[in-house]
Short mmCIF file of C-alpha atoms in Angstrom, two decimals:
data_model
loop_
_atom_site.label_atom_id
_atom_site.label_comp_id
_atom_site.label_asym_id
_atom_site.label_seq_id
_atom_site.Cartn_x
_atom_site.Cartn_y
_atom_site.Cartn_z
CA UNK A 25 -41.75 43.73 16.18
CA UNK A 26 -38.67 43.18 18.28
CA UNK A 27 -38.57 41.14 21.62
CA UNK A 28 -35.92 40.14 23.62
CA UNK A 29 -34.33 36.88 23.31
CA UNK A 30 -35.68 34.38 25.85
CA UNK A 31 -35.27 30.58 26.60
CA UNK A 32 -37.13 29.75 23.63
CA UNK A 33 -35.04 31.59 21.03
CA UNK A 34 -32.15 29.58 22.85
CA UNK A 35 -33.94 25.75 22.83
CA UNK A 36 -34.38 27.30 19.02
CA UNK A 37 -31.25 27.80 18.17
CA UNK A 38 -29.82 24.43 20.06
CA UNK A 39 -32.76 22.44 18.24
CA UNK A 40 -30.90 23.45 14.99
CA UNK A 41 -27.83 21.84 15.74
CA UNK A 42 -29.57 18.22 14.70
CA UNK A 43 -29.41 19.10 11.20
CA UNK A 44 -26.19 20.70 11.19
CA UNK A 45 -25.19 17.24 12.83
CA UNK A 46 -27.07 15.34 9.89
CA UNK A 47 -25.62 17.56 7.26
CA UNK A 48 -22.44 16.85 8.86
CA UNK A 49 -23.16 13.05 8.81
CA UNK A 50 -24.68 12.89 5.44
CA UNK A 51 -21.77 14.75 4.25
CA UNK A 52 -18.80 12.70 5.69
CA UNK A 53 -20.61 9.39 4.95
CA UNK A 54 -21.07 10.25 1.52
CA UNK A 55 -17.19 11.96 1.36
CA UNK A 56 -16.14 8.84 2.73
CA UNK A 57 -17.26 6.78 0.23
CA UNK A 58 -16.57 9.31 -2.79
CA UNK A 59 -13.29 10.21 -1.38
CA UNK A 60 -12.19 6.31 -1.34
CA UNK A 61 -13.03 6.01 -4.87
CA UNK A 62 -10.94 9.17 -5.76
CA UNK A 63 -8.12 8.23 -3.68
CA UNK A 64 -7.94 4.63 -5.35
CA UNK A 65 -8.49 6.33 -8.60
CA UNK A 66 -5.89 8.52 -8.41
CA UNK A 67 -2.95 5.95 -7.16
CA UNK A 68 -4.29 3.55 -10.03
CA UNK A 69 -2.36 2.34 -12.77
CA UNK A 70 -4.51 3.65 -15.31
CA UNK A 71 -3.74 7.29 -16.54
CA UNK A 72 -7.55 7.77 -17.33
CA UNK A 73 -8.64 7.31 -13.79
CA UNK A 74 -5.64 9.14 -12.52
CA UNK A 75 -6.72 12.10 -14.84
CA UNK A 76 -10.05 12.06 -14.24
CA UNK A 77 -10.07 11.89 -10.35
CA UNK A 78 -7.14 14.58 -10.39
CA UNK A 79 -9.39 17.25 -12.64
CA UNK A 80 -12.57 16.37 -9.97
CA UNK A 81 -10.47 16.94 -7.34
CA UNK A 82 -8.84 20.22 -8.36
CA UNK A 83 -12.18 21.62 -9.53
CA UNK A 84 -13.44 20.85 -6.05
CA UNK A 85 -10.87 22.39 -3.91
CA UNK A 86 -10.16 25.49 -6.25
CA UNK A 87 -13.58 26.65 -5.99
CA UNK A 88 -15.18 28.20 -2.75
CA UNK A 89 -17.60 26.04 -1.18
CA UNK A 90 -20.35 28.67 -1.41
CA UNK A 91 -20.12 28.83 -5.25
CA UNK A 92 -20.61 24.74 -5.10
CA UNK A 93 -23.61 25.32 -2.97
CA UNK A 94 -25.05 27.49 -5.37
CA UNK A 95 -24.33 25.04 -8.59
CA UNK A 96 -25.96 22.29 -7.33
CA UNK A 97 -28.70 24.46 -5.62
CA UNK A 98 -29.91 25.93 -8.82
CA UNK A 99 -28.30 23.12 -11.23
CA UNK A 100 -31.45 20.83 -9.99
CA UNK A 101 -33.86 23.84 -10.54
CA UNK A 102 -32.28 23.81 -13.94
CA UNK A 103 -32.77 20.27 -14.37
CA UNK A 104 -36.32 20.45 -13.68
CA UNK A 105 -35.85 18.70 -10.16
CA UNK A 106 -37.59 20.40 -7.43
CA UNK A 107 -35.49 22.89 -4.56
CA UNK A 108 -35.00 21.25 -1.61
CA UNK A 109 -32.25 22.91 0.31
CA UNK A 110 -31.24 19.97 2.35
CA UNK A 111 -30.50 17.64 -0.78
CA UNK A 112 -28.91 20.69 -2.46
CA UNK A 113 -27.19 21.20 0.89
CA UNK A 114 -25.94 17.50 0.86
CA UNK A 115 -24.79 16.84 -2.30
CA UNK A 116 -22.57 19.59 -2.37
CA UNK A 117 -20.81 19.22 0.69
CA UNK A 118 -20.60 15.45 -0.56
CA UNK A 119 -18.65 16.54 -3.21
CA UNK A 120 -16.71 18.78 -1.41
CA UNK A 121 -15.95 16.28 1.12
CA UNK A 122 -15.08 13.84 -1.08
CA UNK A 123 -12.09 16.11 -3.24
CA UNK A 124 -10.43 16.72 0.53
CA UNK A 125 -10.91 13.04 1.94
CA UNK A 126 -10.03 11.88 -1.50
CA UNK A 127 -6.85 14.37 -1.65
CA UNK A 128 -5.86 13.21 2.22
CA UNK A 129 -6.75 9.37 1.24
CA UNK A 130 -4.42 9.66 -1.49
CA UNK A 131 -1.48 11.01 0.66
CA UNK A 132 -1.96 8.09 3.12
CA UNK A 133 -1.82 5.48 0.51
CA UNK A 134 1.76 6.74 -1.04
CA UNK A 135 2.98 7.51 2.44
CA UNK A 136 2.94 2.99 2.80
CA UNK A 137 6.18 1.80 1.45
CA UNK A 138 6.37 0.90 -2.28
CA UNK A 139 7.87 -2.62 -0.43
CA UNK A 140 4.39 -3.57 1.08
CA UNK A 141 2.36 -3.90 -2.18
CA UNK A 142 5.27 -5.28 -4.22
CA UNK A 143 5.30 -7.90 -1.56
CA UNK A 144 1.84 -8.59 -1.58
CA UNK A 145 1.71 -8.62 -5.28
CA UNK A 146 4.37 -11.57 -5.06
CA UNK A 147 2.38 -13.33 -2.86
CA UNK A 148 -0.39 -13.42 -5.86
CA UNK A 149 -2.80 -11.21 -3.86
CA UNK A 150 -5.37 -9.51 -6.57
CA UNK A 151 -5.59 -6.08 -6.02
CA UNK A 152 -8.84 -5.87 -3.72
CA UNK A 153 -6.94 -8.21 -1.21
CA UNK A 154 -3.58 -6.01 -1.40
CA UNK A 155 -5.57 -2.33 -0.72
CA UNK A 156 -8.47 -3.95 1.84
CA UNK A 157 -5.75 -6.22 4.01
CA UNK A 158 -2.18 -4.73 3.81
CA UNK A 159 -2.01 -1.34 1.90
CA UNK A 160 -5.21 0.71 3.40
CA UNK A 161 -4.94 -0.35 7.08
CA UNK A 162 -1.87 1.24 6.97
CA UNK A 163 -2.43 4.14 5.30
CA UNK A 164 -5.74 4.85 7.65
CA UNK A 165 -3.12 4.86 10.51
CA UNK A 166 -1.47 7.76 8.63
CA UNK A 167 -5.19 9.21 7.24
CA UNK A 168 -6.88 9.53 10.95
CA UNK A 169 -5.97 12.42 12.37
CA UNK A 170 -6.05 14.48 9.62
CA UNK A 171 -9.41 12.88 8.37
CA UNK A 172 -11.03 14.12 11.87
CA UNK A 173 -9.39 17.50 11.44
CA UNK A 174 -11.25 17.87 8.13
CA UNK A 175 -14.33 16.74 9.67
CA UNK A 176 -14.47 19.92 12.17
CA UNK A 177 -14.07 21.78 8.67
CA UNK A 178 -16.39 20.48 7.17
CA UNK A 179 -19.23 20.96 10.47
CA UNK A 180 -18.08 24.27 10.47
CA UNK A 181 -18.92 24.20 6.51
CA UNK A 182 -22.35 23.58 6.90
CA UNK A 183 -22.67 26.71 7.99
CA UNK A 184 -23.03 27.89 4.48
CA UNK A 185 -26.08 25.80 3.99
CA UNK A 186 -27.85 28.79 5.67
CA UNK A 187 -27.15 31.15 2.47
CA UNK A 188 -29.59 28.81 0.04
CA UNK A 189 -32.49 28.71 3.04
CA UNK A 190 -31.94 25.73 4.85
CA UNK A 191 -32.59 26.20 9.06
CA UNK A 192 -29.22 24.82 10.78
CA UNK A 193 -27.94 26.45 13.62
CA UNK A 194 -26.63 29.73 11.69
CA UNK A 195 -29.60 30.08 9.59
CA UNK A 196 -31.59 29.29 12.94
CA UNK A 197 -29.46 32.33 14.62
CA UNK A 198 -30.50 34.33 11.48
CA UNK A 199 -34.28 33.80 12.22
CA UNK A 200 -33.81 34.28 16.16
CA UNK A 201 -31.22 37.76 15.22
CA UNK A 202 -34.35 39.02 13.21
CA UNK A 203 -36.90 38.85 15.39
CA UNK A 204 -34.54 40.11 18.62
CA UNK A 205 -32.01 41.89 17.28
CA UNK A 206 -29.41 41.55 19.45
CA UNK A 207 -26.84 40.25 16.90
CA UNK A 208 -23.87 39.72 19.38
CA UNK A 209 -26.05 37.38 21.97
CA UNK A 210 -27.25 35.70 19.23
CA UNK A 211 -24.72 34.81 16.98
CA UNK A 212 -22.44 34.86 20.21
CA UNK A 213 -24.92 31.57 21.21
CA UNK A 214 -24.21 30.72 17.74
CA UNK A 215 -20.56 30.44 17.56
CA UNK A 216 -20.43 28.67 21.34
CA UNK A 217 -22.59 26.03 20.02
CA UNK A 218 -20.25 25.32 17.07
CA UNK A 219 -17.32 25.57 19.32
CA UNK A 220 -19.17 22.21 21.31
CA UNK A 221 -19.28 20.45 18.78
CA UNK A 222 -15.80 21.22 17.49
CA UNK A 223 -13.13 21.83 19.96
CA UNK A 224 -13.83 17.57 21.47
CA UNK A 225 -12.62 16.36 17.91
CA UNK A 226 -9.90 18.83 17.75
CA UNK A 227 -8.67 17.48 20.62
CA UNK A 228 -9.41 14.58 19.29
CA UNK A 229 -7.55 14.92 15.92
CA UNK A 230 -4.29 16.30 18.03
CA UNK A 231 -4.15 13.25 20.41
CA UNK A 232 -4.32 10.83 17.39
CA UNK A 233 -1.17 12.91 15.66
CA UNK A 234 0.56 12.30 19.02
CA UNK A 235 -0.37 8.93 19.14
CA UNK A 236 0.45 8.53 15.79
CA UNK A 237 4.62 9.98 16.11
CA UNK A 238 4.65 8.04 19.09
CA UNK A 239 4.03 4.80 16.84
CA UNK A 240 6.06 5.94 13.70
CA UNK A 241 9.05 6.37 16.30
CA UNK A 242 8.61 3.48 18.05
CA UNK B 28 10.68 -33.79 -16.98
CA UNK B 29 10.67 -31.99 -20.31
CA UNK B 30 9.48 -29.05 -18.88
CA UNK B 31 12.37 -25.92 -17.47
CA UNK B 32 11.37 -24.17 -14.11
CA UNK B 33 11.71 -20.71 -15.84
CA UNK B 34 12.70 -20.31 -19.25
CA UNK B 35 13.52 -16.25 -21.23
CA UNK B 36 14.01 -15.93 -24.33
CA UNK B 37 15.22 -12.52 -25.65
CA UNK B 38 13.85 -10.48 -22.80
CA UNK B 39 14.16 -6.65 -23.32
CA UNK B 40 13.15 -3.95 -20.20
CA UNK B 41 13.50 -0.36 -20.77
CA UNK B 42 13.03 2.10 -18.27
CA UNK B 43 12.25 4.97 -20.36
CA UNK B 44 15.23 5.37 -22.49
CA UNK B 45 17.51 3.31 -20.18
CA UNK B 46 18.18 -0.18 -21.73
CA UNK B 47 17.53 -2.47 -18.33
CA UNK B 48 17.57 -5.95 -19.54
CA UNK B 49 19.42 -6.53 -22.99
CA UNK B 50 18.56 -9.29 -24.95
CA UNK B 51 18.45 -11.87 -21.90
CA UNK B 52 18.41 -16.34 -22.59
CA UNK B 53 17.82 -17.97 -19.79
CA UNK B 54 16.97 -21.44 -19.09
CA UNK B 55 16.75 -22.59 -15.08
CA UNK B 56 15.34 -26.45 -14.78
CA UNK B 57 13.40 -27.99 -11.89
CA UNK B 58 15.72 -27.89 -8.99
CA UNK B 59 18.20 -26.12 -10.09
CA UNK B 60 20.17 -23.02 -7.82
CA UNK B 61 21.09 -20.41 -9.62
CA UNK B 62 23.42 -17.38 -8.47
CA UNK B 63 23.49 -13.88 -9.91
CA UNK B 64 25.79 -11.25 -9.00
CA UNK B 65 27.13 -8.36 -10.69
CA UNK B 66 27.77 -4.72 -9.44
CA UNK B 67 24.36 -2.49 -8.87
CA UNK B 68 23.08 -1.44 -12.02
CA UNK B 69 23.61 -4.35 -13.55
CA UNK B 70 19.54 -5.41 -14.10
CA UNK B 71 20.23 -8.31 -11.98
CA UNK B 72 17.61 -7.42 -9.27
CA UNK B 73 15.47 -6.58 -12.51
CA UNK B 74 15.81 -9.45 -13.87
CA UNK B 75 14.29 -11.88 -11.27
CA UNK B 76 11.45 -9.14 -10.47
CA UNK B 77 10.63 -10.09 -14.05
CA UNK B 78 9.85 -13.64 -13.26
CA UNK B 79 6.51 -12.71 -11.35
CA UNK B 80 6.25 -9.61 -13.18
CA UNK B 81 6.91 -6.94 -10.53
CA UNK B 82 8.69 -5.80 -13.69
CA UNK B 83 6.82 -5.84 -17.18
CA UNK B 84 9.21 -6.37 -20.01
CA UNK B 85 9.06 -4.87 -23.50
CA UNK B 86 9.83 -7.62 -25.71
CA UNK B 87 10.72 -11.46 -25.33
CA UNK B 88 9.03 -14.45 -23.97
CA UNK B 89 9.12 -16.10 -20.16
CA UNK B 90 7.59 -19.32 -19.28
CA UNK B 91 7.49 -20.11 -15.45
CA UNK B 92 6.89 -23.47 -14.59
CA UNK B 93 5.25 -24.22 -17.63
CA UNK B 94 3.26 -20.87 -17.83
CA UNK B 95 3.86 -18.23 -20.30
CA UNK B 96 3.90 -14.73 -18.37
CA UNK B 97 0.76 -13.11 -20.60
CA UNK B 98 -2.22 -11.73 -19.74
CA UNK B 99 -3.78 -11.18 -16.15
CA UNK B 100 -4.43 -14.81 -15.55
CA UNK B 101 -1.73 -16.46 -16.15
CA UNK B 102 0.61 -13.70 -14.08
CA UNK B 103 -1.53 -14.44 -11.08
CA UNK B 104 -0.81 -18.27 -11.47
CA UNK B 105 2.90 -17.72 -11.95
CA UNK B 106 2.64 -15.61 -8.72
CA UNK B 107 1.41 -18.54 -6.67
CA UNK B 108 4.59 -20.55 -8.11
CA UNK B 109 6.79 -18.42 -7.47
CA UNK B 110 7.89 -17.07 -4.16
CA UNK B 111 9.80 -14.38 -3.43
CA UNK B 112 12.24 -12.98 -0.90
CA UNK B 113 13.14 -9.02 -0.82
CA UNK B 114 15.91 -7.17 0.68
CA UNK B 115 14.25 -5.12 3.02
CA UNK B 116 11.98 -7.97 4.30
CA UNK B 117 8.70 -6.21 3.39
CA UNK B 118 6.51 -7.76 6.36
CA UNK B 119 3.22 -6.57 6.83
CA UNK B 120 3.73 -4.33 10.08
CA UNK B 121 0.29 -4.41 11.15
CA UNK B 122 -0.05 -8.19 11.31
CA UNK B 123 1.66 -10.83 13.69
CA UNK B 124 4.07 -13.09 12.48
CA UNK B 125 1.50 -15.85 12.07
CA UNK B 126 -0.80 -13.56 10.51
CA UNK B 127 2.17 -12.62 7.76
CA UNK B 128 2.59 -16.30 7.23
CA UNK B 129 -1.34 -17.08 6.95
CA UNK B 130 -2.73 -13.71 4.91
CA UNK B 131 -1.66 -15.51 1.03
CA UNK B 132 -2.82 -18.81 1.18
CA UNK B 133 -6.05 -17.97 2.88
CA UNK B 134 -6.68 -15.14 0.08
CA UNK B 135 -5.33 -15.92 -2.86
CA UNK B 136 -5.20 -20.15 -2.47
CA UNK B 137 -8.60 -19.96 -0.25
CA UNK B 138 -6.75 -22.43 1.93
CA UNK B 139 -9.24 -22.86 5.52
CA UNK B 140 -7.80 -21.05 8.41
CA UNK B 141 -6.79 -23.58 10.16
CA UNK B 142 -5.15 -25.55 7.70
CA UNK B 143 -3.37 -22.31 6.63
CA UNK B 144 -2.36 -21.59 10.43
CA UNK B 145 -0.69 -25.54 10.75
CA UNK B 146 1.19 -24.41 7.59
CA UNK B 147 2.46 -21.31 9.11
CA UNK B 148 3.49 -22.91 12.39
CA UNK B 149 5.06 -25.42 9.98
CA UNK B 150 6.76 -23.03 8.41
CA UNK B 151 7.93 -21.07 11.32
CA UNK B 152 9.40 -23.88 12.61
CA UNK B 153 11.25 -25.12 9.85
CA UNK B 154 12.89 -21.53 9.68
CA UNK B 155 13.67 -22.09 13.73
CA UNK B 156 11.61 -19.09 15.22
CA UNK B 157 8.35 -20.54 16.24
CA UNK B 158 8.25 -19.01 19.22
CA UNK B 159 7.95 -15.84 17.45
CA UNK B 160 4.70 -16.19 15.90
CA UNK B 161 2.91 -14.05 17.93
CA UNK B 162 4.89 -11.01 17.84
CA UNK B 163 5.08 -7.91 15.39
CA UNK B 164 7.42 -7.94 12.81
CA UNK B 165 8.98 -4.26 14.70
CA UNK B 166 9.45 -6.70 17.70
CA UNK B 167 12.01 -9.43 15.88
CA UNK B 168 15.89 -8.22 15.23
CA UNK B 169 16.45 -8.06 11.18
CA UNK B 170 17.86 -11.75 10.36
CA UNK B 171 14.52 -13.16 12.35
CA UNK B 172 12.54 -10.34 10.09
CA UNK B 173 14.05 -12.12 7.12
CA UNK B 174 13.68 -15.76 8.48
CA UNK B 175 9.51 -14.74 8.48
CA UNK B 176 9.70 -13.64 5.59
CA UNK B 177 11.26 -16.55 3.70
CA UNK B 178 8.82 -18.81 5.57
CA UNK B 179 5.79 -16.45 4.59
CA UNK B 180 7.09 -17.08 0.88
CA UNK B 181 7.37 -21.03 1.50
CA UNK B 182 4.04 -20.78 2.90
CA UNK B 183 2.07 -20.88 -0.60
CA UNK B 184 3.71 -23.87 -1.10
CA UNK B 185 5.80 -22.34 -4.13
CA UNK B 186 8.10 -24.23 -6.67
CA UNK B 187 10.50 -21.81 -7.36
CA UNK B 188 12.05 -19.09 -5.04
CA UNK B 189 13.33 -16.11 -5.48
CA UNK B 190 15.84 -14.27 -3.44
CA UNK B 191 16.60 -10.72 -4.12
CA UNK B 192 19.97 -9.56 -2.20
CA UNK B 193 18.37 -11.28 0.90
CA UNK B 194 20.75 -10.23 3.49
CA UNK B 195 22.37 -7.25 2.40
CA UNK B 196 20.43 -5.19 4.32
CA UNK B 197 21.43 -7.16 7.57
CA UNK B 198 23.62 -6.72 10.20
CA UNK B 199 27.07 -8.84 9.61
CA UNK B 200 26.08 -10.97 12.69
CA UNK B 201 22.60 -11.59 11.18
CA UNK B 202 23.61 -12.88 7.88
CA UNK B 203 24.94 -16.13 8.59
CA UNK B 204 21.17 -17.21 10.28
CA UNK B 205 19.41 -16.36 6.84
CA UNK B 206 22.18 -17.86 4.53
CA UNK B 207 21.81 -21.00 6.74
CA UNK B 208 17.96 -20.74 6.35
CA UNK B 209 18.37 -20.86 2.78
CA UNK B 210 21.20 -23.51 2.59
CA UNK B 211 18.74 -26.23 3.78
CA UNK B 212 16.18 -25.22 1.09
CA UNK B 213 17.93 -25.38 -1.02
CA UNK B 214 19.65 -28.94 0.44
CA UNK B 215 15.54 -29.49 -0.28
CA UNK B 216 15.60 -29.59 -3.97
CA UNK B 217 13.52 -26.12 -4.28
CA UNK B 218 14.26 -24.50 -7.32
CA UNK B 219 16.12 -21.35 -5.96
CA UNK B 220 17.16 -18.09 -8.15
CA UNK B 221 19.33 -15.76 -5.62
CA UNK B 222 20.63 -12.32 -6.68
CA UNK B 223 23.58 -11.78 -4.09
CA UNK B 224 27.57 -10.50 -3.20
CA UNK B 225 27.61 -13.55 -0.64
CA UNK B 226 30.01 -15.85 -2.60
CA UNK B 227 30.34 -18.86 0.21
CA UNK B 228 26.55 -19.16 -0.46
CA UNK B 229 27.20 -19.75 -4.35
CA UNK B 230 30.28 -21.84 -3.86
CA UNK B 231 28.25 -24.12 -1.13
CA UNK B 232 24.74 -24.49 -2.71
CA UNK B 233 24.61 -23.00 -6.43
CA UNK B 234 24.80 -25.01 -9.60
CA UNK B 235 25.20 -22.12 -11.77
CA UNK B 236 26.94 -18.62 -11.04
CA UNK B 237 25.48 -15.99 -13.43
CA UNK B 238 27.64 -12.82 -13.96
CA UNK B 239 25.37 -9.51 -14.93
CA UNK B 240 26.89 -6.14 -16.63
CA UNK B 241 24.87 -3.35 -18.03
CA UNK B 242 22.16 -5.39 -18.44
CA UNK B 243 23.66 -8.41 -20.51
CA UNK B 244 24.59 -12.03 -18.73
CA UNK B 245 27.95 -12.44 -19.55
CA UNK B 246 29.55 -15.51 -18.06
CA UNK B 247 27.91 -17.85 -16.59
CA UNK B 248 29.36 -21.06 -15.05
CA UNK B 249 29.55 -23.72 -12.62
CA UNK B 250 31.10 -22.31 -9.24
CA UNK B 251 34.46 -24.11 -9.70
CA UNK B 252 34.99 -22.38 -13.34
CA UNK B 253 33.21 -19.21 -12.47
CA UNK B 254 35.45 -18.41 -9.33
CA UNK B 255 38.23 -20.30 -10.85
CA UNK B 256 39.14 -19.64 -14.27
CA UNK B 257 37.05 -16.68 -15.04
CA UNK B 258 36.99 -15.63 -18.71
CA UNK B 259 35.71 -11.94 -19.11
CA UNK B 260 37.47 -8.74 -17.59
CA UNK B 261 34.51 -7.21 -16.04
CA UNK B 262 34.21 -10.77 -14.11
CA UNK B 263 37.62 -10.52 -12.89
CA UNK B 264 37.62 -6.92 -11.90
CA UNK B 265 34.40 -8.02 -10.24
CA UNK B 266 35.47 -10.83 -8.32
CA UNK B 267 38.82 -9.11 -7.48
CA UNK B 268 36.60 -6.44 -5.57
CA UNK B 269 34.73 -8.59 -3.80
CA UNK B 270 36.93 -11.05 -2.59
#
């Protein structure tokens, strides 16, 4: 039965948006923290570490997102855990977000001067003090803007979490396009709601690259 | 005092197949200067980044200041002992003056802050730019960049220094400041290893003038016989280019 799409289809679809915003959340929290660890790993002096985080890293990035999303969708069918579409959902884009934060991390760390950690390794800092106090708040100066440009990537990522059946705002337009079927309203709605939550931290991400000359030139 | 500050005893580094440091004996007591100068290449910037082990050797032994340099725990003490000065300053950019001066000792001695902050003030002043202690590094000219960073060094309370070609990367103007700087440490008794071209700092402070080639020492003197009756060609040739 087809009706026409009304205010409630619309509060509907914008309800939705919380759990793109959580899978968004989840995702970059748990990127953060994986993507530290890879970026650390792979400008460590161990060739192991370097190796290892280097293979996650191009797996991660030289595979399509969606194909990731189905791995770990069915992987925990296959390992006799039950299908829920949010965890499934989450732990992929975790690992996805973790291979580009890690891969931009790592960039931001070489980009500080060889001089800085030599120095602070004279000074008899152990490692942990020479990354938390001189090397990283350095490189996050570098790392920011293009850290909030991957996050409006990876919002608009989520997007695939509709394919395996979990209700964010596309799948949400899905439901709301079957039942009205006026495709270019709906997914119209869709795509302005997206653009909301985008286009600020675009904006965003360019004033902090501006910012960012303006410091390097200074 | 039985003990030497820093002794090596037939140090080899290799970068890959490039023979850095060849065979190297060296023996520099408490309070001594030392000067060591050679033309680039010659592993004498090497050879002092060995001393805290910015550089790990191949083969051979060093003892700093009693301390053999092997295994993780012992590097870190050496580290403490021994501070060092680069040529390109390497201050932290993101931290004041003070802050530069105060980050090592609170960190790796676990000094209080405000025990480490008197230090740093100390220090600062001995160096003659306590008024600067507040700024960024980006805000001081190059020879007040260096001056920091000499008194960041002193800072952990080191026993030996190390200079590596401290104010080459200055402006001419600049270099007299640091030189001064490190005339009265060394007028101090600190035990004081300097890699540099600036001969009026050897003649006035050093006890020993160490000539470097390809990686070997080979002369090394008091000033008055080094610049005076050199022995080896490669010295002379040296020493005629410079002057």
């Amino acid at each position: 039965m087809i009706r026409e799409f009304s205010s409630v289809d619309l509060i509907f679809i914008a309800m939705a948006i919380r759990w793109t915003l959580i899978l968004s959340v989840i995702a970059f929290i748990g990127g953060a923290v994986g993507g530290l660890a890879l970026a650390l790993s792979r400008t460590a002096h161990s060739r192991a570490l370097r190796w290892l985080s280097m293979s996650f890293i191009q797996v991660f990035q030289g595979t399509p997102l969606l194909m990731q999303l189905f791995l770990v969708y069915f992987g925990l069918a296959v390992l006799g855990l039950p299908i829920d579409p949010l965890v499934a959902a989450a732990v992929a884009l975790t690992l996805h977000a973790s291979a580009f934060l890690g891969e931009i991390w790592r960039g931001a760390i070489q980009a500080v001067p060889q001089g800085q950690s030599e120095a602070a390794t004279a000074l008899a800092l152990s490692y942990r003090d020479r990354m938390r106090h001189v090397v990283l708040p350095q490189a996050m100066r570098v790392a920011t803007a293009p850290t909030v440009g991957f996050l409006v990537q990876l919002i608009k990522g989520t997007s695939l979490a509709s394919i395996i059946g979990f209700t964010e705002l596309t799948r949400a337009g899905q439901i709301v396009n079957n039942a009205t079927f006026q495709p270019f309203l709906v997914f119209g709605t869709v795509a302005v709601l997206y653009f909301i939550l985008c286009w600020p931290l675009s904006l965003l991400a360019r004033r902090m690259e501006a910012r960012m000359r303006l410091a390097v030139t200074r | 005092m039985t003990e030497h500050a820093i002794t090596m005893r037939a140090v080899n580094k290799y970068y890959g197949a490039f023979h850095a440091l060849v065979d190297i004996d060296l023996t520099v007591e408490r309070g001594e200067r030392v000067v060591i100068c050679g033309p680039s290449g010659s592993g004498k910037s090497t050879l002092i980044r060995t001393i805290n082990q910015l550089e790990a050797i191949q083969s051979g032994q060093i003892v700093v200041d009693g301390i053999a340099l092997s295994g993780g725990d012992n590097v870190a003490k050496v580290r403490q002992e021994v501070g060092m000065v680069f040529q390109s300053f390497n201050l932290f950019p993101h931290m004041t003056v003070l802050e530069n001066c105060m980050l090592a000792p609170m960190k790796s001695r676990k000094i209080p802050r405000a025990e480490a902050k008197a230090t740093a003030r100390q220090y600062l002043d001995r160096v003659k730019i306590p008024e600067q202690a507040d700024k960024y590094p980006a805000q001081l000219s190059g020879g007040q960049q260096q001056r920091v960073a000499i008194a960041r060094a002193l800072c952990m309370k080191p026993r030996i220094m190390l200079f590596d070609e401290p104010t080459s990367a200055l402006d001419p103007e600049m270099v007299k400041e640091v030189l001064d700087t490190m005339i009265d440490l060394a007028r101090e008794g600190m035990t004081m290893l300097c890699v540099t071209h600036e001969m009026e700092f050897a003649r006035a402070v050093a006890d020993r003038v160490i000539f470097m080639d390809k990686g070997v020492i080979v002369e090394e003197n008091p000033p008055e016989a080094f610049f005076g009756n050199p022995q080896n060609e490669r010295l002379q040739n040296f020493l005629g280019q410079i002057a």
